[in-house]
Amino acid sequence: MDSASFPSRDGSKPAEQQGLFRKFIVTRIDGSDGAGGRHHGCEYFVLDLNHDPHAAAALRAYADSCASSHPQLAADLRARFGSGE
């Protein structure tokens, strides 16, 4: 799914009453999301670590998922967001 095809937010409803919708524009610091770059057209999902009560649980699940391929990332996420145990 192309992120440009995500629906826009319906201003008449609170975010909690909507599903997936366009909210952020994400760019990569290394520029690889530009035309012809490795990450051109990639989709991203942004978590609000300060206000979203589900963000820490999502990052703990991500740590579990990436532990075998990215052990340092998993360790850093667990150190910051706990192990969930």
PDB file of C-alpha atoms in Angstrom:
ATOM      1  CA  MET A   1       0.000   0.000   0.000  1.00  0.00           C
ATOM      2  CA  ASP A   2       1.363   3.396  -0.966  1.00  0.00           C
ATOM      3  CA  SER A   3       1.347   5.737   2.052  1.00  0.00           C
ATOM      4  CA  ALA A   4      -0.110   8.444  -0.188  1.00  0.00           C
ATOM      5  CA  SER A   5      -3.190   6.235  -0.443  1.00  0.00           C
ATOM      6  CA  PHE A   6      -3.798   6.275   3.317  1.00  0.00           C
ATOM      7  CA  PRO A   7      -6.937   8.264   3.986  1.00  0.00           C
ATOM      8  CA  SER A   8      -6.657  11.732   5.431  1.00  0.00           C
ATOM      9  CA  ARG A   9      -7.785  12.274   8.998  1.00  0.00           C
ATOM     10  CA  ASP A  10     -11.488  12.988   9.342  1.00  0.00           C
ATOM     11  CA  GLY A  11     -11.545  16.234  11.311  1.00  0.00           C
ATOM     12  CA  SER A  12     -15.087  15.552  12.500  1.00  0.00           C
ATOM     13  CA  LYS A  13     -13.980  12.512  14.555  1.00  0.00           C
ATOM     14  CA  PRO A  14     -11.396  12.060  17.312  1.00  0.00           C
ATOM     15  CA  ALA A  15      -8.352   9.996  16.326  1.00  0.00           C
ATOM     16  CA  GLU A  16      -9.475   7.190  18.655  1.00  0.00           C
ATOM     17  CA  GLN A  17     -12.554   6.662  16.477  1.00  0.00           C
ATOM     18  CA  GLN A  18     -10.525   6.300  13.284  1.00  0.00           C
ATOM     19  CA  GLY A  19      -8.318   3.578  11.954  1.00  0.00           C
ATOM     20  CA  LEU A  20      -5.110   4.095  10.034  1.00  0.00           C
ATOM     21  CA  PHE A  21      -4.758   7.545   8.508  1.00  0.00           C
ATOM     22  CA  ARG A  22      -2.043   9.918   7.296  1.00  0.00           C
ATOM     23  CA  LYS A  23      -0.568  11.898  10.159  1.00  0.00           C
ATOM     24  CA  PHE A  24       3.191  12.311   9.619  1.00  0.00           C
ATOM     25  CA  ILE A  25       5.711  12.962   6.875  1.00  0.00           C
ATOM     26  CA  VAL A  26       8.866  10.949   7.592  1.00  0.00           C
ATOM     27  CA  THR A  27      12.212  11.545   5.904  1.00  0.00           C
ATOM     28  CA  ARG A  28      15.462   9.679   6.448  1.00  0.00           C
ATOM     29  CA  ILE A  29      18.490  11.597   7.650  1.00  0.00           C
ATOM     30  CA  ASP A  30      20.737   9.809   5.134  1.00  0.00           C
ATOM     31  CA  GLY A  31      18.500  10.854   2.225  1.00  0.00           C
ATOM     32  CA  SER A  32      17.950   7.268   1.072  1.00  0.00           C
ATOM     33  CA  ASP A  33      14.203   7.892   0.873  1.00  0.00           C
ATOM     34  CA  GLY A  34      14.724  10.215  -2.089  1.00  0.00           C
ATOM     35  CA  ALA A  35      14.013   9.268  -5.693  1.00  0.00           C
ATOM     36  CA  GLY A  36      16.209   6.327  -6.678  1.00  0.00           C
ATOM     37  CA  GLY A  37      17.235   5.663  -3.074  1.00  0.00           C
ATOM     38  CA  ARG A  38      16.991   2.298  -1.362  1.00  0.00           C
ATOM     39  CA  HIS A  39      14.127   3.480   0.847  1.00  0.00           C
ATOM     40  CA  HIS A  40      12.207   5.519  -1.722  1.00  0.00           C
ATOM     41  CA  GLY A  41       8.524   4.736  -1.300  1.00  0.00           C
ATOM     42  CA  CYS A  42       8.964   2.872   2.006  1.00  0.00           C
ATOM     43  CA  GLU A  43       6.199   3.156   4.574  1.00  0.00           C
ATOM     44  CA  TYR A  44       6.789   4.093   8.211  1.00  0.00           C
ATOM     45  CA  PHE A  45       4.699   3.894  11.362  1.00  0.00           C
ATOM     46  CA  VAL A  46       5.375   6.585  13.981  1.00  0.00           C
ATOM     47  CA  LEU A  47       4.864   6.070  17.721  1.00  0.00           C
ATOM     48  CA  ASP A  48       4.473   8.955  20.186  1.00  0.00           C
ATOM     49  CA  LEU A  49       6.681   7.797  23.055  1.00  0.00           C
ATOM     50  CA  ASN A  50       5.510  10.589  25.360  1.00  0.00           C
ATOM     51  CA  HIS A  51       1.734  10.412  25.005  1.00  0.00           C
ATOM     52  CA  ASP A  52       0.740   7.064  23.490  1.00  0.00           C
ATOM     53  CA  PRO A  53       0.054   4.584  26.316  1.00  0.00           C
ATOM     54  CA  HIS A  54       0.571   1.687  23.858  1.00  0.00           C
ATOM     55  CA  ALA A  55       3.969   2.760  22.497  1.00  0.00           C
ATOM     56  CA  ALA A  56       6.122   1.080  25.164  1.00  0.00           C
ATOM     57  CA  ALA A  57       4.312  -2.249  24.723  1.00  0.00           C
ATOM     58  CA  ALA A  58       4.760  -1.992  20.951  1.00  0.00           C
ATOM     59  CA  LEU A  59       8.490  -1.368  21.349  1.00  0.00           C
ATOM     60  CA  ARG A  60       8.860  -4.271  23.779  1.00  0.00           C
ATOM     61  CA  ALA A  61       7.206  -6.521  21.181  1.00  0.00           C
ATOM     62  CA  TYR A  62       9.545  -5.119  18.527  1.00  0.00           C
ATOM     63  CA  ALA A  63      12.526  -5.868  20.793  1.00  0.00           C
ATOM     64  CA  ASP A  64      11.373  -9.482  21.078  1.00  0.00           C
ATOM     65  CA  SER A  65      10.935  -9.719  17.315  1.00  0.00           C
ATOM     66  CA  CYS A  66      14.317  -8.228  16.368  1.00  0.00           C
ATOM     67  CA  ALA A  67      16.442  -9.783  19.141  1.00  0.00           C
ATOM     68  CA  SER A  68      18.078 -12.440  16.957  1.00  0.00           C
ATOM     69  CA  SER A  69      18.964 -10.160  14.044  1.00  0.00           C
ATOM     70  CA  HIS A  70      19.576  -6.891  15.947  1.00  0.00           C
ATOM     71  CA  PRO A  71      20.581  -7.863  19.507  1.00  0.00           C
ATOM     72  CA  GLN A  72      21.942  -4.442  20.467  1.00  0.00           C
ATOM     73  CA  LEU A  73      18.778  -2.682  19.309  1.00  0.00           C
ATOM     74  CA  ALA A  74      16.689  -5.176  21.291  1.00  0.00           C
ATOM     75  CA  ALA A  75      18.854  -4.615  24.382  1.00  0.00           C
ATOM     76  CA  ASP A  76      18.571  -0.831  24.049  1.00  0.00           C
ATOM     77  CA  LEU A  77      14.782  -1.007  23.658  1.00  0.00           C
ATOM     78  CA  ARG A  78      14.435  -3.303  26.671  1.00  0.00           C
ATOM     79  CA  ALA A  79      16.700  -1.064  28.758  1.00  0.00           C
ATOM     80  CA  ARG A  80      14.550   1.954  27.957  1.00  0.00           C
ATOM     81  CA  PHE A  81      11.067   0.405  27.861  1.00  0.00           C
ATOM     82  CA  GLY A  82      11.415  -2.681  30.051  1.00  0.00           C
ATOM     83  CA  SER A  83      11.143  -6.326  29.190  1.00  0.00           C
ATOM     84  CA  GLY A  84       7.428  -6.591  29.878  1.00  0.00           C
ATOM     85  CA  GLU A  85       7.920  -9.281  32.506  1.00  0.00           C
TER      86      GLU A  85
END
